[in-house]
Amino acid sequence: MIRKLKTIMVICFVFVNALFLAAVSYTSYQYFFNFTSNEISETKLSLLNESANKLSGVIKNISEAGTFIAIDRTVSEIFDDSETDPYDALVERNELKNLINNVASLKQEVYSIELFTDRYQEYSYLYDHTIQPESNLTEREWFAPFIENVDNGWVPRHTDTLMDREMISYVHRILNQRSQTVGYIKVNILAEHFLEYLIDTDLYQEINEPFILLNTGGRIIAETHSREEFPIVNDLTVRTNNEIYERLVPEYDEMTNHHQLIKRDNEYHLLLISEPNYEQWRLVQVIPVDDLYAETKELGIFVLVIGFIAILLSIPIVYGIGKWITKPITQMIKGMRKVEKGDFEVQMNRHYVEEYDIMANNFNQMTGELADLLEKLEMENSNRREAEVRALQSQIMPHFLYNTLDMIKWKSLDHDADEVSDMVNNLSKMLRIGLSGGLKFIRLRDELDHAKCYIDIQKQRQAQDIQYTVRVAASMKDLYVPKIILQPFIENSIKHGYQSSNSEQMKIAINGSIVEDGNHIKLTIKDNGNGLPEDWTFSDAKGIGIQNVRERIAMYCGEQFDVKIFNHLQGGVMVEILLPIHYHQPFTKASSIEAGD
């Protein structure tokens, strides 16, 4: 255990400074982190808004390709002519293919363009990968709910069965002059390349975190990374009722130009949602915070290291100051050790520090008073020796009492007064056990003998016969219990339990047992007398014997041990005494004498 003042001062100083440094560092780091986080978030959001605007051109080019073909005059004239022959059908198909190829060649973002129509179902040989029957489109599971309420729109990531590639497509309905649907234009972009146009914006050298593209209606059209790689995206998205599209969860669905820290599995991510671009599309980005704020954390660690080094360097300085401050105390300790050896002429020098000066004066005064007290102590020791002699003489009195009672006993036997002899013998035995050389605890067998002696004396005094029984296991009789705890209750039973009783015989029974937990014993005293009055409490006890027993048990054994007195169901009074188990004498004779017994 650390007890030296200098060491305690150093430890306290280091501890207080460490707390102060930790508090300042934490507060500064939090402020700097929040400030930096906000600045970084705003910068990243600005870049995201620029990226969304850059993508606007890509989105517009793709949708323009589909719209241009759908409203082209050549297409309108072809689909307004209801009748055709094989030759005309072949010419029309070639014109459509040329138009589609020309448009596709002008749009570098486009992977392929497909036209779906039933106009040539009588000439199935005209169908190929560019012009296909409508069934190839309408039978796809996403088509019916997608085209139900729109003439054109974007289809999110799906597999193109003909080319077996993951596509993102723009679909435009073809209407004739009678506003009848005569076909569909489907402009395809490879899903894996769609958002790679972000790299071309010069805002990102490479895409290391997920981007999500939302169309005008807030539906998810494209993503850059798989959900397995970034499972947090699953927490941000939810599938719509038609089960074609996904969109952001309601909490973020309507947000624009927004940044926020989100947490998943004890990891933080920065969520960025751009403002709508020229096409009213939004771009969402999710960035892991650990990578984003790595430099900020390094700065925080650097500050803590600097502070720790400063604390280490301050330890020898503080130790030197502490040694200088505590030097007078060290001198005073040396002086006190001399006083312990009996040198009362030690004197402390005055000190300019007020507290030390007061201590020095008090020390000098103390040594002077100790010299005077030593003389008085020698005189008191002389008086104490005389008092001890008188105490030894007073101890002869119990022996004188025992010897006198024995003499009365033998004189009674000489004159054939057996009852007088027995009564004197029991009284002598009770006195010996009651005094017990000043001990507080005696063996249970001696306590039972003390109670029996009292019963034997009462048998000669009482007109009623007394039936006294004891049931205590032999192994329990060697246990130690507080002395004279049974006789007061037996005396109370004989005095008050049979005043108005018609019983011809007093029955008093003592039982002893060990409680189930094995750590306590229970002694019971039962009589067949009148019982206790209704609502009787310990405060109603007339004598001091019962209260004395309770107080001694609480004092010697603890508050958890006590006496219970209640009426027995079969009549009479039951006394229960709960005591701890003591296999050896808990109080020696010496300790008892010192305690004042």
Coordinates of C-alpha atoms in Angstrom, one line a residue:
M1 CA 0.0 0.0 0.0
I2 CA 1.3 3.5 -0.9
R3 CA 1.6 5.6 2.3
K4 CA 4.4 8.1 1.7
L5 CA 3.2 11.7 1.2
K6 CA 5.7 12.4 -1.7
T7 CA 4.5 9.4 -3.6
I8 CA 0.8 10.2 -3.0
M9 CA 1.4 13.8 -4.2
V10 CA 3.1 12.6 -7.4
I11 CA 0.3 10.1 -8.0
C12 CA -2.4 12.6 -7.4
F13 CA -0.7 15.1 -9.6
V14 CA -0.3 12.6 -12.4
F15 CA -3.8 11.4 -12.0
V16 CA -5.3 14.9 -12.0
N17 CA -3.3 15.9 -15.0
A18 CA -4.2 12.7 -16.8
L19 CA -7.9 13.3 -16.2
F20 CA -7.5 16.9 -17.3
L21 CA -5.6 15.9 -20.4
A22 CA -8.1 13.2 -21.2
A23 CA -11.0 15.7 -20.8
V24 CA -9.3 18.3 -22.9
S25 CA -8.2 15.8 -25.5
Y26 CA -11.7 14.3 -25.7
T27 CA -13.4 17.6 -25.9
S28 CA -11.0 18.9 -28.5
Y29 CA -11.1 15.8 -30.5
Q30 CA -14.9 15.7 -30.4
Y31 CA -15.1 19.4 -31.5
F32 CA -12.4 18.9 -34.2
F33 CA -14.0 15.6 -35.3
N34 CA -17.5 17.2 -35.6
F35 CA -16.1 20.2 -37.4
T36 CA -14.0 18.1 -39.7
S37 CA -16.8 15.6 -40.2
N38 CA -19.2 18.4 -41.2
E39 CA -16.6 19.9 -43.6
I40 CA -15.8 16.5 -45.1
S41 CA -19.5 15.7 -45.4
E42 CA -20.3 19.0 -47.1
T43 CA -17.4 18.6 -49.5
K44 CA -18.3 15.0 -50.4
L45 CA -21.9 16.1 -50.8
S46 CA -20.9 18.8 -53.3
L47 CA -18.9 16.3 -55.3
L48 CA -21.9 14.0 -55.3
N49 CA -24.1 16.8 -56.6
E50 CA -21.7 17.4 -59.4
S51 CA -21.5 13.7 -60.2
A52 CA -25.3 13.6 -60.3
N53 CA -25.4 16.5 -62.7
K54 CA -22.7 14.8 -64.9
L55 CA -24.7 11.6 -65.0
S56 CA -27.7 13.7 -66.2
G57 CA -26.1 13.8 -69.7
V58 CA -25.7 10.0 -69.8
I59 CA -29.3 9.5 -68.7
K60 CA -30.6 12.0 -71.2
N61 CA -28.6 10.5 -74.1
I62 CA -30.0 7.0 -73.4
S63 CA -33.6 8.2 -73.0
E64 CA -33.3 10.4 -76.1
A65 CA -32.2 7.4 -78.1
G66 CA -35.5 5.5 -77.3
T67 CA -37.6 8.6 -77.7
F68 CA -36.1 9.5 -81.0
I69 CA -36.8 6.0 -82.5
A70 CA -40.4 5.9 -81.0
I71 CA -41.4 9.2 -82.5
D72 CA -39.4 9.1 -85.8
R73 CA -41.6 9.8 -88.9
T74 CA -40.3 6.7 -90.6
V75 CA -41.5 4.5 -87.7
S76 CA -44.8 6.3 -87.6
E77 CA -45.4 5.8 -91.3
I78 CA -44.5 2.1 -91.1
F79 CA -46.8 1.4 -88.2
D80 CA -49.7 3.4 -89.7
D81 CA -49.7 1.2 -92.7
S82 CA -51.9 -1.7 -91.6
E83 CA -51.3 -4.0 -94.6
T84 CA -48.0 -5.4 -95.8
D85 CA -46.7 -8.1 -98.1
P86 CA -43.5 -10.1 -97.6
Y87 CA -41.5 -7.8 -99.7
D88 CA -42.7 -4.6 -98.0
A89 CA -42.2 -6.3 -94.6
L90 CA -38.6 -7.0 -95.5
V91 CA -38.0 -3.4 -96.6
E92 CA -39.7 -2.0 -93.5
R93 CA -37.6 -4.3 -91.3
N94 CA -34.4 -3.2 -92.9
E95 CA -35.4 0.5 -92.6
L96 CA -36.1 0.0 -88.9
K97 CA -32.8 -1.9 -88.3
N98 CA -30.8 0.8 -90.1
L99 CA -32.5 3.5 -88.0
I100 CA -31.8 1.6 -84.8
N101 CA -28.2 0.9 -85.7
N102 CA -27.6 4.6 -86.7
V103 CA -29.0 5.8 -83.4
A104 CA -27.0 3.2 -81.4
S105 CA -23.8 4.2 -83.1
L106 CA -24.4 7.8 -82.2
K107 CA -24.8 7.0 -78.5
Q108 CA -21.7 5.5 -77.0
E109 CA -23.4 4.7 -73.8
V110 CA -25.9 2.3 -75.5
Y111 CA -25.0 -1.4 -75.5
S112 CA -28.0 -2.4 -77.7
I113 CA -31.4 -1.3 -78.9
E114 CA -34.3 -3.8 -79.3
L115 CA -37.7 -3.2 -81.0
F116 CA -40.6 -5.5 -79.9
T117 CA -43.6 -5.6 -82.3
D118 CA -46.1 -8.1 -83.6
R119 CA -46.3 -6.4 -87.0
Y120 CA -44.2 -9.2 -88.5
Q121 CA -45.7 -12.2 -86.8
E122 CA -46.8 -13.6 -90.2
Y123 CA -43.2 -13.4 -91.3
S124 CA -41.4 -14.9 -88.3
Y125 CA -38.2 -15.3 -90.3
L126 CA -37.8 -11.5 -90.2
Y127 CA -37.3 -11.5 -86.4
D128 CA -33.8 -11.4 -85.0
H129 CA -32.0 -9.9 -81.9
T130 CA -32.8 -6.4 -83.0
I131 CA -36.5 -6.8 -83.9
Q132 CA -38.4 -9.3 -81.8
P133 CA -42.0 -10.3 -81.2
E134 CA -43.8 -8.5 -78.4
S135 CA -44.1 -11.7 -76.4
N136 CA -40.4 -11.7 -75.8
L137 CA -40.9 -8.6 -73.8
T138 CA -44.5 -8.8 -72.4
E139 CA -43.9 -12.3 -70.9
R140 CA -41.1 -11.0 -68.7
E141 CA -42.2 -10.8 -65.1
W142 CA -41.3 -7.2 -64.6
F143 CA -43.1 -5.9 -67.7
A144 CA -46.8 -6.0 -66.8
P145 CA -46.6 -3.9 -63.6
F146 CA -43.9 -1.7 -65.2
I147 CA -45.9 -0.6 -68.3
E148 CA -49.3 -0.5 -66.7
N149 CA -49.4 3.3 -66.0
V150 CA -46.5 4.7 -68.1
D151 CA -45.6 5.1 -71.7
N152 CA -41.8 5.1 -71.0
G153 CA -39.5 4.5 -68.1
W154 CA -36.4 2.8 -66.8
V155 CA -36.2 -0.8 -65.9
P156 CA -33.7 -1.6 -63.0
R157 CA -31.1 -4.3 -63.2
H158 CA -32.4 -7.4 -64.9
T159 CA -31.1 -10.3 -67.0
D160 CA -31.6 -10.1 -70.8
T161 CA -32.5 -13.7 -71.7
L162 CA -31.4 -13.3 -75.4
M163 CA -27.9 -11.9 -74.6
D164 CA -27.6 -13.4 -71.1
R165 CA -26.2 -10.2 -69.6
E166 CA -27.2 -8.0 -66.7
M167 CA -28.9 -4.9 -68.2
I168 CA -30.4 -1.6 -67.2
S169 CA -32.9 -0.5 -69.8
Y170 CA -35.0 2.4 -71.0
V171 CA -38.3 1.2 -72.5
H172 CA -40.5 3.5 -74.6
R173 CA -44.0 2.6 -75.9
I174 CA -44.6 3.1 -79.7
L175 CA -48.0 4.5 -80.6
N176 CA -49.6 5.0 -84.0
Q177 CA -51.6 7.9 -85.0
R178 CA -54.7 6.3 -83.5
S179 CA -52.9 6.2 -80.1
Q180 CA -52.7 2.4 -80.3
T181 CA -49.7 0.5 -78.9
V182 CA -47.9 -1.1 -81.9
G183 CA -44.6 -1.9 -80.2
Y184 CA -41.9 -1.0 -77.7
I185 CA -38.3 0.3 -78.0
K186 CA -35.9 -1.1 -75.4
V187 CA -32.5 0.7 -75.0
N188 CA -30.0 -1.4 -73.1
I189 CA -27.0 -0.4 -71.0
L190 CA -24.7 -3.0 -69.3
A191 CA -25.5 -2.8 -65.6
E192 CA -21.8 -3.3 -64.7
H193 CA -20.8 -0.3 -66.7
F194 CA -23.7 2.1 -66.0
L195 CA -22.3 3.9 -63.0
E196 CA -18.7 3.7 -64.2
Y197 CA -19.3 6.9 -65.9
L198 CA -18.7 8.5 -62.5
I199 CA -15.0 7.8 -63.1
D200 CA -15.1 9.9 -66.2
T201 CA -16.3 12.8 -64.2
D202 CA -12.7 13.3 -62.8
L203 CA -14.4 13.5 -59.4
Y204 CA -13.5 10.0 -58.4
Q205 CA -10.4 8.1 -59.4
E206 CA -12.0 4.8 -58.5
I207 CA -15.3 3.8 -56.9
N208 CA -14.6 2.1 -53.6
E209 CA -17.9 2.6 -51.9
P210 CA -21.5 1.9 -53.1
F211 CA -23.4 4.4 -55.2
I212 CA -27.2 4.1 -55.8
L213 CA -29.0 5.9 -58.6
L214 CA -32.6 7.0 -58.0
N215 CA -34.9 8.0 -60.9
T216 CA -37.5 10.8 -60.8
G217 CA -39.9 8.7 -58.8
G218 CA -37.3 7.8 -56.2
R219 CA -37.0 4.2 -57.5
I220 CA -33.5 2.5 -57.5
I221 CA -32.3 2.1 -61.1
A222 CA -28.6 1.1 -60.6
E223 CA -26.0 0.2 -57.9
T224 CA -22.2 0.0 -58.1
H225 CA -21.6 -2.7 -55.6
S226 CA -23.1 -6.0 -54.4
R227 CA -25.2 -6.2 -51.2
E228 CA -22.9 -8.9 -49.9
E229 CA -19.9 -6.5 -50.0
F230 CA -21.9 -3.7 -48.4
P231 CA -24.8 -5.2 -46.4
I232 CA -25.7 -1.8 -45.0
V233 CA -27.4 -1.0 -48.3
N234 CA -30.1 -3.5 -47.2
D235 CA -30.9 -1.4 -44.2
L236 CA -31.4 1.7 -46.5
T237 CA -33.6 0.1 -49.1
V238 CA -37.1 -1.4 -49.2
R239 CA -39.0 -3.1 -52.1
T240 CA -42.1 -1.4 -53.5
N241 CA -45.5 -3.0 -53.7
N242 CA -45.2 -4.0 -57.3
E243 CA -42.0 -5.9 -56.4
I244 CA -40.1 -4.5 -59.4
Y245 CA -38.3 -1.6 -57.9
E246 CA -36.6 -0.9 -54.7
R247 CA -36.4 2.5 -53.1
L248 CA -34.9 4.1 -50.0
V249 CA -36.7 3.5 -46.7
P250 CA -39.3 6.1 -45.8
E251 CA -36.9 7.9 -43.5
Y252 CA -34.6 8.9 -46.4
D253 CA -37.0 8.5 -49.4
E254 CA -37.8 12.2 -49.8
M255 CA -34.5 13.7 -48.7
T256 CA -32.3 15.7 -51.0
N257 CA -28.9 17.4 -50.6
H258 CA -28.5 15.6 -47.2
H259 CA -25.7 14.0 -45.3
Q260 CA -25.9 11.9 -42.1
L261 CA -23.9 9.4 -40.0
I262 CA -25.5 6.0 -39.7
K263 CA -24.5 3.0 -37.6
R264 CA -24.6 -0.7 -38.3
D265 CA -23.0 -3.4 -36.3
N266 CA -20.9 -0.9 -34.3
E267 CA -19.6 0.6 -37.6
Y268 CA -20.4 4.1 -38.7
H269 CA -21.0 5.1 -42.4
L270 CA -21.6 8.5 -44.0
L271 CA -24.8 8.6 -46.0
L272 CA -24.9 11.2 -48.8
I273 CA -28.0 12.0 -50.8
S274 CA -27.6 14.5 -53.7
E275 CA -30.0 17.1 -54.8
P276 CA -32.0 16.3 -58.0
N277 CA -30.0 16.8 -61.2
Y278 CA -31.4 18.2 -64.5
E279 CA -33.4 15.0 -65.0
Q280 CA -34.6 15.1 -61.4
W281 CA -32.6 12.0 -60.6
R282 CA -30.7 11.6 -57.3
L283 CA -27.4 9.9 -56.5
V284 CA -26.8 8.2 -53.1
Q285 CA -23.4 7.4 -51.7
V286 CA -22.5 5.3 -48.6
I287 CA -18.9 5.8 -47.3
P288 CA -17.3 3.9 -44.4
V289 CA -16.3 6.4 -41.7
D290 CA -13.1 4.5 -40.6
D291 CA -11.5 5.2 -44.0
L292 CA -12.9 8.6 -44.3
Y293 CA -11.7 9.9 -40.9
A294 CA -8.5 7.9 -40.6
E295 CA -6.3 11.0 -40.6
T296 CA -8.5 12.7 -38.0
K297 CA -8.2 9.7 -35.7
E298 CA -4.4 9.7 -36.2
L299 CA -4.3 13.3 -35.1
G300 CA -6.3 12.5 -32.0
I301 CA -3.8 9.7 -31.1
F302 CA -0.9 12.0 -31.7
V303 CA -2.4 14.5 -29.2
L304 CA -2.8 11.8 -26.6
V305 CA 0.8 10.6 -27.1
I306 CA 2.1 14.1 -26.7
G307 CA 0.1 14.6 -23.5
F308 CA 1.3 11.2 -22.1
I309 CA 5.0 12.2 -22.8
A310 CA 4.4 15.5 -21.0
I311 CA 3.0 13.7 -17.9
L312 CA 6.0 11.4 -17.8
L313 CA 8.4 14.3 -18.0
S314 CA 6.6 16.1 -15.2
I315 CA 7.0 13.2 -12.8
P316 CA 10.6 13.9 -11.6
I317 CA 9.8 17.7 -11.3
V318 CA 6.8 17.0 -9.2
Y319 CA 8.7 14.5 -7.1
G320 CA 11.4 17.1 -6.4
I321 CA 8.8 19.7 -5.4
G322 CA 7.1 17.2 -3.2
K323 CA 10.3 16.2 -1.5
W324 CA 11.0 19.9 -0.7
I325 CA 7.5 20.5 0.6
T326 CA 7.5 17.4 2.8
K327 CA 11.0 17.8 4.3
P328 CA 9.8 19.3 7.6
I329 CA 7.4 16.4 8.0
T330 CA 10.3 14.0 7.5
Q331 CA 12.2 15.7 10.3
M332 CA 9.2 15.6 12.5
I333 CA 8.8 11.9 12.0
K334 CA 12.5 11.4 13.0
G335 CA 11.8 13.4 16.1
M336 CA 8.7 11.3 17.0
R337 CA 10.8 8.1 16.6
K338 CA 13.2 9.5 19.2
V339 CA 10.3 10.3 21.5
E340 CA 9.1 6.7 21.1
K341 CA 12.5 5.6 22.4
G342 CA 12.1 7.8 25.5
D343 CA 14.0 10.9 24.4
F344 CA 11.6 13.7 25.4
E345 CA 14.2 16.5 25.0
V346 CA 13.8 16.5 21.2
Q347 CA 12.8 20.0 19.8
M348 CA 11.7 21.1 16.3
N349 CA 13.0 24.2 14.7
R350 CA 10.6 27.0 13.6
H351 CA 9.5 27.1 10.0
Y352 CA 8.4 29.9 7.7
V353 CA 5.4 27.9 6.5
E354 CA 2.6 28.7 8.9
E355 CA 1.2 25.1 9.1
Y356 CA 4.6 23.6 9.7
D357 CA 5.4 26.2 12.3
I358 CA 2.2 25.4 14.2
M359 CA 3.0 21.7 14.0
A360 CA 6.6 22.3 15.3
N361 CA 5.2 24.4 18.3
N362 CA 2.7 21.7 19.1
F363 CA 5.4 19.0 18.9
N364 CA 7.6 20.9 21.3
Q365 CA 4.7 21.4 23.7
M366 CA 3.9 17.7 23.4
T367 CA 7.3 16.6 24.4
G368 CA 7.3 18.9 27.4
E369 CA 3.9 17.6 28.5
L370 CA 5.0 14.0 28.0
A371 CA 7.9 14.5 30.5
D372 CA 5.4 15.7 33.1
L373 CA 3.0 12.9 32.4
L374 CA 5.8 10.3 32.8
E375 CA 6.2 11.3 36.4
K376 CA 2.5 11.2 37.0
L377 CA 2.3 7.8 35.3
E378 CA 4.9 6.3 37.7
M379 CA 2.8 7.5 40.6
E380 CA -0.3 6.1 39.1
N381 CA 1.4 2.7 38.5
S382 CA 2.3 2.6 42.2
N383 CA -1.4 3.3 43.1
R384 CA -2.5 0.6 40.6
R385 CA -0.3 -2.0 42.2
E386 CA -2.0 -1.3 45.5
A387 CA -5.4 -1.6 43.8
E388 CA -4.4 -5.0 42.3
V389 CA -3.5 -6.3 45.7
R390 CA -7.0 -5.3 46.9
A391 CA -8.6 -6.9 43.9
L392 CA -6.7 -10.2 44.7
Q393 CA -8.0 -10.0 48.2
S394 CA -11.6 -9.5 46.9
Q395 CA -11.2 -12.6 44.8
I396 CA -10.8 -14.6 47.9
M397 CA -14.4 -13.9 48.9
P398 CA -16.1 -16.3 46.4
H399 CA -13.8 -19.1 47.7
F400 CA -14.7 -18.2 51.2
L401 CA -18.4 -18.4 50.1
Y402 CA -17.9 -21.8 48.5
N403 CA -16.1 -23.1 51.6
T404 CA -18.7 -21.8 54.0
L405 CA -21.5 -23.5 51.9
D406 CA -19.6 -26.7 52.0
M407 CA -19.2 -26.5 55.7
I408 CA -23.0 -25.9 56.1
K409 CA -23.5 -28.9 53.9
W410 CA -21.4 -31.3 56.0
K411 CA -22.8 -29.9 59.2
S412 CA -26.3 -30.7 57.8
L413 CA -25.3 -34.2 57.0
D414 CA -23.9 -34.6 60.6
H415 CA -27.3 -33.8 61.9
D416 CA -29.2 -35.9 59.3
A417 CA -30.6 -32.7 57.6
D418 CA -30.4 -34.2 54.0
E419 CA -32.8 -31.7 52.4
V420 CA -30.7 -28.8 53.8
S421 CA -27.6 -30.5 52.5
D422 CA -29.0 -30.9 49.0
M423 CA -30.3 -27.4 48.9
V424 CA -26.9 -26.0 50.0
N425 CA -25.1 -28.3 47.5
N426 CA -27.3 -27.1 44.6
L427 CA -27.0 -23.5 45.6
S428 CA -23.2 -23.9 45.8
K429 CA -23.1 -25.5 42.4
M430 CA -25.3 -22.8 40.9
L431 CA -22.9 -20.1 42.3
R432 CA -19.8 -21.9 40.9
I433 CA -21.4 -22.2 37.4
G434 CA -22.8 -18.7 37.5
L435 CA -19.4 -17.1 38.3
S436 CA -17.4 -19.5 36.0
G437 CA -14.2 -17.6 36.7
G438 CA -15.5 -14.5 34.9
L439 CA -16.2 -16.3 31.5
K440 CA -19.1 -15.2 29.3
F441 CA -19.6 -18.6 27.6
I442 CA -19.7 -22.1 29.3
R443 CA -20.4 -25.6 27.9
L444 CA -24.0 -26.4 27.3
R445 CA -23.8 -29.3 29.9
D446 CA -22.8 -26.8 32.6
E447 CA -25.7 -24.6 31.6
L448 CA -28.1 -27.6 31.9
D449 CA -26.6 -28.5 35.3
H450 CA -27.2 -24.9 36.4
A451 CA -30.8 -25.1 35.4
K452 CA -31.2 -28.5 37.1
C453 CA -29.8 -27.2 40.3
Y454 CA -32.4 -24.4 40.2
I455 CA -35.2 -27.0 39.6
D456 CA -34.0 -29.2 42.5
I457 CA -34.1 -26.2 44.8
Q458 CA -37.6 -25.3 43.6
K459 CA -38.8 -28.8 44.1
Q460 CA -38.1 -28.4 47.8
R461 CA -39.8 -25.0 47.9
Q462 CA -43.0 -25.6 45.8
A463 CA -46.1 -27.5 46.9
Q464 CA -46.7 -28.7 43.4
D465 CA -44.7 -31.5 41.9
I466 CA -42.3 -30.5 39.1
Q467 CA -41.6 -32.9 36.2
Y468 CA -38.4 -31.7 34.6
T469 CA -37.1 -33.4 31.4
V470 CA -34.1 -32.7 29.2
R471 CA -33.6 -34.0 25.7
V472 CA -30.3 -32.8 24.3
A473 CA -27.9 -34.9 22.2
A474 CA -24.6 -35.7 24.0
S475 CA -22.6 -34.2 21.1
M476 CA -24.3 -30.9 21.6
K477 CA -23.4 -30.7 25.3
D478 CA -19.8 -29.8 24.5
L479 CA -20.8 -26.7 22.6
Y480 CA -20.3 -23.3 24.2
V481 CA -23.3 -21.1 24.9
P482 CA -23.8 -17.8 26.9
K483 CA -24.2 -18.7 30.6
I484 CA -27.4 -18.4 32.6
I485 CA -29.8 -18.3 29.6
L486 CA -32.2 -21.1 30.7
Q487 CA -32.7 -20.4 34.4
P488 CA -34.4 -17.0 34.0
F489 CA -37.1 -18.5 31.7
I490 CA -37.6 -21.5 34.1
E491 CA -37.9 -19.1 37.0
N492 CA -40.4 -17.0 35.1
S493 CA -42.5 -20.1 34.2
I494 CA -42.6 -21.3 37.8
K495 CA -43.5 -17.8 39.2
H496 CA -46.1 -16.7 36.7
G497 CA -47.2 -19.8 34.8
Y498 CA -49.0 -21.7 37.6
Q499 CA -50.5 -18.9 39.8
S500 CA -54.1 -19.7 38.8
S501 CA -53.5 -23.1 37.2
N502 CA -55.4 -26.2 38.4
S503 CA -52.6 -28.5 37.3
E504 CA -51.3 -30.7 40.0
Q505 CA -47.9 -31.1 38.3
M506 CA -45.6 -28.6 36.7
K507 CA -44.1 -29.9 33.5
I508 CA -41.0 -28.2 32.2
A509 CA -39.1 -29.7 29.2
I510 CA -35.9 -28.5 27.6
N511 CA -35.0 -29.7 24.1
G512 CA -31.9 -28.9 22.0
S513 CA -31.4 -29.4 18.2
I514 CA -29.1 -28.2 15.4
V515 CA -30.8 -26.1 12.8
E516 CA -30.9 -27.5 9.2
D517 CA -28.2 -25.1 7.9
G518 CA -25.7 -26.7 10.4
N519 CA -24.5 -23.3 11.7
H520 CA -27.0 -22.7 14.5
I521 CA -28.5 -24.5 17.5
K522 CA -32.0 -24.0 18.9
L523 CA -32.9 -24.5 22.6
T524 CA -36.6 -24.7 23.6
I525 CA -38.2 -24.5 27.0
K526 CA -41.8 -25.6 27.2
D527 CA -44.2 -25.6 30.2
N528 CA -47.9 -26.6 30.7
G529 CA -48.9 -23.5 32.6
N530 CA -51.5 -20.7 32.0
G531 CA -49.8 -19.3 28.9
L532 CA -49.2 -15.7 27.9
P533 CA -51.9 -13.0 27.9
E534 CA -53.3 -12.0 24.5
D535 CA -51.1 -9.5 22.6
W536 CA -48.2 -10.1 25.1
T537 CA -44.8 -8.5 24.1
F538 CA -41.4 -8.4 25.7
S539 CA -42.2 -5.0 27.0
D540 CA -44.8 -6.7 29.3
A541 CA -42.1 -8.7 31.0
K542 CA -42.1 -7.8 34.7
G543 CA -38.6 -8.9 35.7
I544 CA -35.2 -8.0 34.2
G545 CA -34.0 -11.5 33.7
I546 CA -35.6 -12.1 30.3
Q547 CA -34.5 -8.8 28.9
N548 CA -31.0 -9.4 30.3
V549 CA -30.7 -12.7 28.4
R550 CA -31.8 -11.1 25.1
E551 CA -29.3 -8.2 25.5
R552 CA -26.4 -10.6 26.3
I553 CA -27.3 -12.9 23.4
A554 CA -27.4 -9.9 21.0
M555 CA -24.1 -8.5 22.5
Y556 CA -22.1 -11.7 22.4
C557 CA -23.6 -13.5 19.4
G558 CA -25.1 -10.8 17.1
E559 CA -28.4 -9.1 16.4
Q560 CA -29.5 -12.0 14.2
F561 CA -29.8 -14.3 17.3
D562 CA -32.7 -13.7 19.7
V563 CA -35.3 -15.3 21.9
K564 CA -38.9 -16.0 20.8
I565 CA -41.7 -16.5 23.4
F566 CA -45.2 -17.6 22.4
N567 CA -48.1 -19.8 23.5
H568 CA -47.9 -23.4 22.5
L569 CA -50.7 -25.0 20.5
Q570 CA -51.1 -27.7 23.2
G571 CA -51.1 -25.2 26.0
G572 CA -48.4 -23.5 28.0
V573 CA -45.6 -21.3 26.9
M574 CA -42.8 -22.1 24.4
V575 CA -39.5 -20.3 24.5
E576 CA -37.1 -20.7 21.5
I577 CA -33.5 -19.5 21.8
L578 CA -31.4 -19.4 18.6
L579 CA -27.6 -19.4 19.1
P580 CA -24.5 -19.8 16.9
I581 CA -22.4 -23.0 17.1
H582 CA -19.2 -22.6 19.1
Y583 CA -16.9 -25.6 19.4
H584 CA -14.4 -23.6 21.5
Q585 CA -14.5 -20.9 24.1
P586 CA -15.2 -17.6 22.1
F587 CA -14.1 -15.4 25.1
T588 CA -11.1 -16.1 27.3
K589 CA -11.1 -15.4 30.9
A590 CA -8.7 -12.5 30.4
S591 CA -10.8 -10.8 27.8
S592 CA -13.8 -11.2 30.1
I593 CA -12.0 -9.5 33.0
E594 CA -10.9 -6.7 30.7
A595 CA -14.4 -6.2 29.5
G596 CA -15.5 -5.7 33.1
D597 CA -17.2 -9.0 34.0

